[in-house]
Amino acid sequence: MFKFLTRILAFGLLTLSVAYAATVDSPQPVLVAIKRMSLESALKVAQAAVAKCRHEGVQIAVTVVDRSGQVQVQLRDVLAMDLALLVSRDKAYTALSFNTPSGSLEGRFSGAYSVPKEPGMLLAAGGLPIQAGGQLIGGVGVSGAPSGTTDETCAKAGLQAIQADLDMAD
């Protein structure tokens, strides 16, 4: 059994070293093309999220971040609390950082120095990653509704407003 595990380990190391050598020897481009959302697309996401929450009878704040986590658009409805701006930003940033809905991360981490203690991380429902053609291009976060479920519903409505455009993007 020990021989078998040793052979598997040796084969795995050999495979990794060959893969590493292939990446080191291959020429890397001088510039890298990065897809980004237009301001109009980000604004459309935010406005659709606000409209959905208004339809639900809730006033919220929504933040759309670009692929580097910087705020691209941020809207706060008239009666939404100021705090909702910060929370919506953190939800968008968290969804972007993990490329998963922020609510799906609740309870995933533990310990005194875990990821949620990092500034800008918030593991609560209402944040969604934005993808185009399988590439992560941003995140949207909504805050201010009485529940994270409603926040996420409004964020989904924002994404749906541009989803067809994202699906057709090169």
PDB file of C-alpha atoms in Angstrom:
ATOM      1  CA  MET A   1       0.000   0.000   0.000  1.00  0.00           C
ATOM      2  CA  PHE A   2       2.851   2.360   0.895  1.00  0.00           C
ATOM      3  CA  LYS A   3       4.522   1.735  -2.482  1.00  0.00           C
ATOM      4  CA  PHE A   4       1.265   2.499  -4.273  1.00  0.00           C
ATOM      5  CA  LEU A   5       0.800   5.824  -2.417  1.00  0.00           C
ATOM      6  CA  THR A   6       4.441   6.733  -3.049  1.00  0.00           C
ATOM      7  CA  ARG A   7       4.005   6.112  -6.780  1.00  0.00           C
ATOM      8  CA  ILE A   8       0.838   8.217  -6.898  1.00  0.00           C
ATOM      9  CA  LEU A   9       2.575  11.036  -5.031  1.00  0.00           C
ATOM     10  CA  ALA A  10       5.598  10.853  -7.343  1.00  0.00           C
ATOM     11  CA  PHE A  11       3.370  10.879 -10.426  1.00  0.00           C
ATOM     12  CA  GLY A  12       1.448  13.878  -9.076  1.00  0.00           C
ATOM     13  CA  LEU A  13       4.650  15.815  -8.409  1.00  0.00           C
ATOM     14  CA  LEU A  14       5.964  14.978 -11.865  1.00  0.00           C
ATOM     15  CA  THR A  15       2.734  16.175 -13.453  1.00  0.00           C
ATOM     16  CA  LEU A  16       2.815  19.436 -11.491  1.00  0.00           C
ATOM     17  CA  SER A  17       6.456  20.103 -12.377  1.00  0.00           C
ATOM     18  CA  VAL A  18       5.774  19.535 -16.095  1.00  0.00           C
ATOM     19  CA  ALA A  19       2.756  21.853 -15.949  1.00  0.00           C
ATOM     20  CA  TYR A  20       4.802  24.509 -14.147  1.00  0.00           C
ATOM     21  CA  ALA A  21       7.646  24.243 -16.656  1.00  0.00           C
ATOM     22  CA  ALA A  22       5.176  24.658 -19.507  1.00  0.00           C
ATOM     23  CA  THR A  23       3.821  27.894 -18.038  1.00  0.00           C
ATOM     24  CA  VAL A  24       7.278  29.300 -17.294  1.00  0.00           C
ATOM     25  CA  ASP A  25       8.557  28.623 -20.808  1.00  0.00           C
ATOM     26  CA  SER A  26       5.502  29.939 -22.648  1.00  0.00           C
ATOM     27  CA  PRO A  27       5.679  33.610 -23.584  1.00  0.00           C
ATOM     28  CA  GLN A  28       3.245  35.826 -21.716  1.00  0.00           C
ATOM     29  CA  PRO A  29       1.455  38.699 -23.441  1.00  0.00           C
ATOM     30  CA  VAL A  30       2.588  42.239 -22.755  1.00  0.00           C
ATOM     31  CA  LEU A  31      -1.031  43.390 -22.302  1.00  0.00           C
ATOM     32  CA  VAL A  32      -4.064  41.548 -21.020  1.00  0.00           C
ATOM     33  CA  ALA A  33      -7.562  42.325 -22.302  1.00  0.00           C
ATOM     34  CA  ILE A  34      -9.992  42.675 -19.424  1.00  0.00           C
ATOM     35  CA  LYS A  35     -13.750  42.862 -19.858  1.00  0.00           C
ATOM     36  CA  ARG A  36     -15.486  45.600 -17.901  1.00  0.00           C
ATOM     37  CA  MET A  37     -19.075  46.755 -17.570  1.00  0.00           C
ATOM     38  CA  SER A  38     -20.010  50.054 -19.088  1.00  0.00           C
ATOM     39  CA  LEU A  39     -21.369  52.748 -16.815  1.00  0.00           C
ATOM     40  CA  GLU A  40     -24.718  52.372 -18.564  1.00  0.00           C
ATOM     41  CA  SER A  41     -24.864  48.634 -17.803  1.00  0.00           C
ATOM     42  CA  ALA A  42     -23.952  49.124 -14.146  1.00  0.00           C
ATOM     43  CA  LEU A  43     -26.535  51.895 -13.820  1.00  0.00           C
ATOM     44  CA  LYS A  44     -29.179  49.677 -15.421  1.00  0.00           C
ATOM     45  CA  VAL A  45     -28.471  46.962 -12.829  1.00  0.00           C
ATOM     46  CA  ALA A  46     -28.789  49.437  -9.962  1.00  0.00           C
ATOM     47  CA  GLN A  47     -31.962  51.062 -11.284  1.00  0.00           C
ATOM     48  CA  ALA A  48     -33.657  47.696 -11.876  1.00  0.00           C
ATOM     49  CA  ALA A  49     -32.810  46.602  -8.313  1.00  0.00           C
ATOM     50  CA  VAL A  50     -34.305  49.805  -6.889  1.00  0.00           C
ATOM     51  CA  ALA A  51     -37.417  49.403  -9.061  1.00  0.00           C
ATOM     52  CA  LYS A  52     -37.932  45.804  -7.901  1.00  0.00           C
ATOM     53  CA  CYS A  53     -37.629  46.731  -4.240  1.00  0.00           C
ATOM     54  CA  ARG A  54     -39.988  49.680  -4.707  1.00  0.00           C
ATOM     55  CA  HIS A  55     -42.468  47.238  -6.212  1.00  0.00           C
ATOM     56  CA  GLU A  56     -42.052  45.166  -3.024  1.00  0.00           C
ATOM     57  CA  GLY A  57     -42.730  48.317  -0.964  1.00  0.00           C
ATOM     58  CA  VAL A  58     -39.141  48.653   0.247  1.00  0.00           C
ATOM     59  CA  GLN A  59     -36.599  51.419  -0.201  1.00  0.00           C
ATOM     60  CA  ILE A  60     -33.019  50.207  -0.454  1.00  0.00           C
ATOM     61  CA  ALA A  61     -29.479  51.086  -1.366  1.00  0.00           C
ATOM     62  CA  VAL A  62     -27.685  49.252  -4.158  1.00  0.00           C
ATOM     63  CA  THR A  63     -24.031  49.154  -5.114  1.00  0.00           C
ATOM     64  CA  VAL A  64     -22.455  47.796  -8.283  1.00  0.00           C
ATOM     65  CA  VAL A  65     -18.709  47.164  -8.096  1.00  0.00           C
ATOM     66  CA  ASP A  66     -16.386  46.543 -11.023  1.00  0.00           C
ATOM     67  CA  ARG A  67     -14.129  43.529 -11.357  1.00  0.00           C
ATOM     68  CA  SER A  68     -11.510  45.113  -9.090  1.00  0.00           C
ATOM     69  CA  GLY A  69     -14.043  45.784  -6.326  1.00  0.00           C
ATOM     70  CA  GLN A  70     -14.286  49.530  -6.885  1.00  0.00           C
ATOM     71  CA  VAL A  71     -17.704  51.160  -6.714  1.00  0.00           C
ATOM     72  CA  GLN A  72     -18.990  51.844 -10.205  1.00  0.00           C
ATOM     73  CA  VAL A  73     -22.563  52.850  -9.328  1.00  0.00           C
ATOM     74  CA  GLN A  74     -24.223  53.422  -5.980  1.00  0.00           C
ATOM     75  CA  LEU A  75     -27.832  54.479  -5.475  1.00  0.00           C
ATOM     76  CA  ARG A  76     -29.820  55.089  -2.288  1.00  0.00           C
ATOM     77  CA  ASP A  77     -33.573  55.444  -2.469  1.00  0.00           C
ATOM     78  CA  VAL A  78     -35.070  58.420  -0.640  1.00  0.00           C
ATOM     79  CA  LEU A  79     -36.013  56.647   2.583  1.00  0.00           C
ATOM     80  CA  ALA A  80     -33.218  54.065   2.709  1.00  0.00           C
ATOM     81  CA  MET A  81     -30.869  54.451   5.663  1.00  0.00           C
ATOM     82  CA  ASP A  82     -27.360  55.776   5.095  1.00  0.00           C
ATOM     83  CA  LEU A  83     -25.962  52.580   6.588  1.00  0.00           C
ATOM     84  CA  ALA A  84     -27.541  50.639   3.723  1.00  0.00           C
ATOM     85  CA  LEU A  85     -24.969  52.220   1.368  1.00  0.00           C
ATOM     86  CA  LEU A  86     -22.053  50.706   3.291  1.00  0.00           C
ATOM     87  CA  VAL A  87     -23.765  47.347   3.691  1.00  0.00           C
ATOM     88  CA  SER A  88     -24.710  47.123   0.000  1.00  0.00           C
ATOM     89  CA  ARG A  89     -21.118  47.868  -0.975  1.00  0.00           C
ATOM     90  CA  ASP A  90     -19.770  45.164   1.328  1.00  0.00           C
ATOM     91  CA  LYS A  91     -22.265  42.606  -0.002  1.00  0.00           C
ATOM     92  CA  ALA A  92     -21.288  43.402  -3.603  1.00  0.00           C
ATOM     93  CA  TYR A  93     -17.565  43.213  -2.762  1.00  0.00           C
ATOM     94  CA  THR A  94     -17.983  39.887  -0.938  1.00  0.00           C
ATOM     95  CA  ALA A  95     -19.962  38.333  -3.807  1.00  0.00           C
ATOM     96  CA  LEU A  96     -17.290  39.501  -6.242  1.00  0.00           C
ATOM     97  CA  SER A  97     -14.400  38.308  -4.075  1.00  0.00           C
ATOM     98  CA  PHE A  98     -15.777  34.783  -3.700  1.00  0.00           C
ATOM     99  CA  ASN A  99     -17.636  34.662  -7.036  1.00  0.00           C
ATOM    100  CA  THR A 100     -20.706  33.381  -5.236  1.00  0.00           C
ATOM    101  CA  PRO A 101     -23.829  34.882  -3.661  1.00  0.00           C
ATOM    102  CA  SER A 102     -22.828  36.521  -0.377  1.00  0.00           C
ATOM    103  CA  GLY A 103     -25.660  34.760   1.450  1.00  0.00           C
ATOM    104  CA  SER A 104     -24.271  31.330   0.573  1.00  0.00           C
ATOM    105  CA  LEU A 105     -21.189  32.143   2.659  1.00  0.00           C
ATOM    106  CA  GLU A 106     -23.078  32.543   5.950  1.00  0.00           C
ATOM    107  CA  GLY A 107     -21.608  30.181   8.533  1.00  0.00           C
ATOM    108  CA  ARG A 108     -18.820  29.012   6.222  1.00  0.00           C
ATOM    109  CA  PHE A 109     -15.918  30.531   8.147  1.00  0.00           C
ATOM    110  CA  SER A 110     -15.013  30.376  11.814  1.00  0.00           C
ATOM    111  CA  GLY A 111     -12.134  31.315  14.031  1.00  0.00           C
ATOM    112  CA  ALA A 112     -10.742  34.488  15.506  1.00  0.00           C
ATOM    113  CA  TYR A 113      -8.908  35.528  12.341  1.00  0.00           C
ATOM    114  CA  SER A 114     -11.300  34.287   9.699  1.00  0.00           C
ATOM    115  CA  VAL A 115     -12.067  35.991   6.400  1.00  0.00           C
ATOM    116  CA  PRO A 116     -15.257  37.767   7.561  1.00  0.00           C
ATOM    117  CA  LYS A 117     -13.185  39.923   9.887  1.00  0.00           C
ATOM    118  CA  GLU A 118     -11.476  41.544   6.899  1.00  0.00           C
ATOM    119  CA  PRO A 119     -12.745  45.056   6.133  1.00  0.00           C
ATOM    120  CA  GLY A 120     -15.329  45.053   3.364  1.00  0.00           C
ATOM    121  CA  MET A 121     -16.453  41.440   3.849  1.00  0.00           C
ATOM    122  CA  LEU A 122     -20.078  40.782   4.770  1.00  0.00           C
ATOM    123  CA  LEU A 123     -21.501  37.276   4.700  1.00  0.00           C
ATOM    124  CA  ALA A 124     -25.186  38.091   4.396  1.00  0.00           C
ATOM    125  CA  ALA A 125     -27.753  37.598   1.641  1.00  0.00           C
ATOM    126  CA  GLY A 126     -28.107  40.363  -0.928  1.00  0.00           C
ATOM    127  CA  GLY A 127     -24.852  40.264  -2.877  1.00  0.00           C
ATOM    128  CA  LEU A 128     -24.413  38.543  -6.240  1.00  0.00           C
ATOM    129  CA  PRO A 129     -21.459  38.191  -8.612  1.00  0.00           C
ATOM    130  CA  ILE A 130     -21.859  39.512 -12.156  1.00  0.00           C
ATOM    131  CA  GLN A 131     -20.489  37.348 -14.963  1.00  0.00           C
ATOM    132  CA  ALA A 132     -20.306  37.748 -18.729  1.00  0.00           C
ATOM    133  CA  GLY A 133     -19.353  34.794 -20.876  1.00  0.00           C
ATOM    134  CA  GLY A 134     -18.066  32.893 -17.863  1.00  0.00           C
ATOM    135  CA  GLN A 135     -15.817  35.767 -16.764  1.00  0.00           C
ATOM    136  CA  LEU A 136     -16.304  37.580 -13.484  1.00  0.00           C
ATOM    137  CA  ILE A 137     -16.846  41.267 -14.234  1.00  0.00           C
ATOM    138  CA  GLY A 138     -18.335  42.691 -11.041  1.00  0.00           C
ATOM    139  CA  GLY A 139     -20.771  42.353  -8.200  1.00  0.00           C
ATOM    140  CA  VAL A 140     -24.070  43.833  -7.065  1.00  0.00           C
ATOM    141  CA  GLY A 141     -25.196  44.287  -3.480  1.00  0.00           C
ATOM    142  CA  VAL A 142     -28.536  45.385  -2.067  1.00  0.00           C
ATOM    143  CA  SER A 143     -29.320  46.425   1.506  1.00  0.00           C
ATOM    144  CA  GLY A 144     -32.202  48.005   3.356  1.00  0.00           C
ATOM    145  CA  ALA A 145     -35.014  45.480   2.971  1.00  0.00           C
ATOM    146  CA  PRO A 146     -36.378  43.771   6.083  1.00  0.00           C
ATOM    147  CA  SER A 147     -34.676  40.515   5.043  1.00  0.00           C
ATOM    148  CA  GLY A 148     -31.674  39.349   3.110  1.00  0.00           C
ATOM    149  CA  THR A 149     -34.015  37.286   0.967  1.00  0.00           C
ATOM    150  CA  THR A 150     -35.715  40.450  -0.307  1.00  0.00           C
ATOM    151  CA  ASP A 151     -32.329  42.126  -0.787  1.00  0.00           C
ATOM    152  CA  GLU A 152     -31.213  39.179  -2.930  1.00  0.00           C
ATOM    153  CA  THR A 153     -34.479  39.171  -4.909  1.00  0.00           C
ATOM    154  CA  CYS A 154     -33.873  42.813  -5.812  1.00  0.00           C
ATOM    155  CA  ALA A 155     -30.224  42.144  -6.702  1.00  0.00           C
ATOM    156  CA  LYS A 156     -31.375  39.309  -8.999  1.00  0.00           C
ATOM    157  CA  ALA A 157     -33.824  41.680 -10.688  1.00  0.00           C
ATOM    158  CA  GLY A 158     -30.929  44.044 -11.319  1.00  0.00           C
ATOM    159  CA  LEU A 159     -28.883  41.290 -12.935  1.00  0.00           C
ATOM    160  CA  GLN A 160     -31.816  40.133 -15.025  1.00  0.00           C
ATOM    161  CA  ALA A 161     -32.077  43.636 -16.489  1.00  0.00           C
ATOM    162  CA  ILE A 162     -28.773  43.116 -18.327  1.00  0.00           C
ATOM    163  CA  GLN A 163     -28.502  39.317 -18.412  1.00  0.00           C
ATOM    164  CA  ALA A 164     -29.418  39.023 -22.098  1.00  0.00           C
ATOM    165  CA  ASP A 165     -26.758  41.612 -22.946  1.00  0.00           C
ATOM    166  CA  LEU A 166     -24.205  39.762 -20.809  1.00  0.00           C
ATOM    167  CA  ASP A 167     -25.059  36.449 -22.445  1.00  0.00           C
ATOM    168  CA  MET A 168     -24.516  37.967 -25.889  1.00  0.00           C
ATOM    169  CA  ALA A 169     -21.249  39.733 -24.959  1.00  0.00           C
ATOM    170  CA  ASP A 170     -18.078  38.500 -26.635  1.00  0.00           C
TER     171      ASP A 170
END
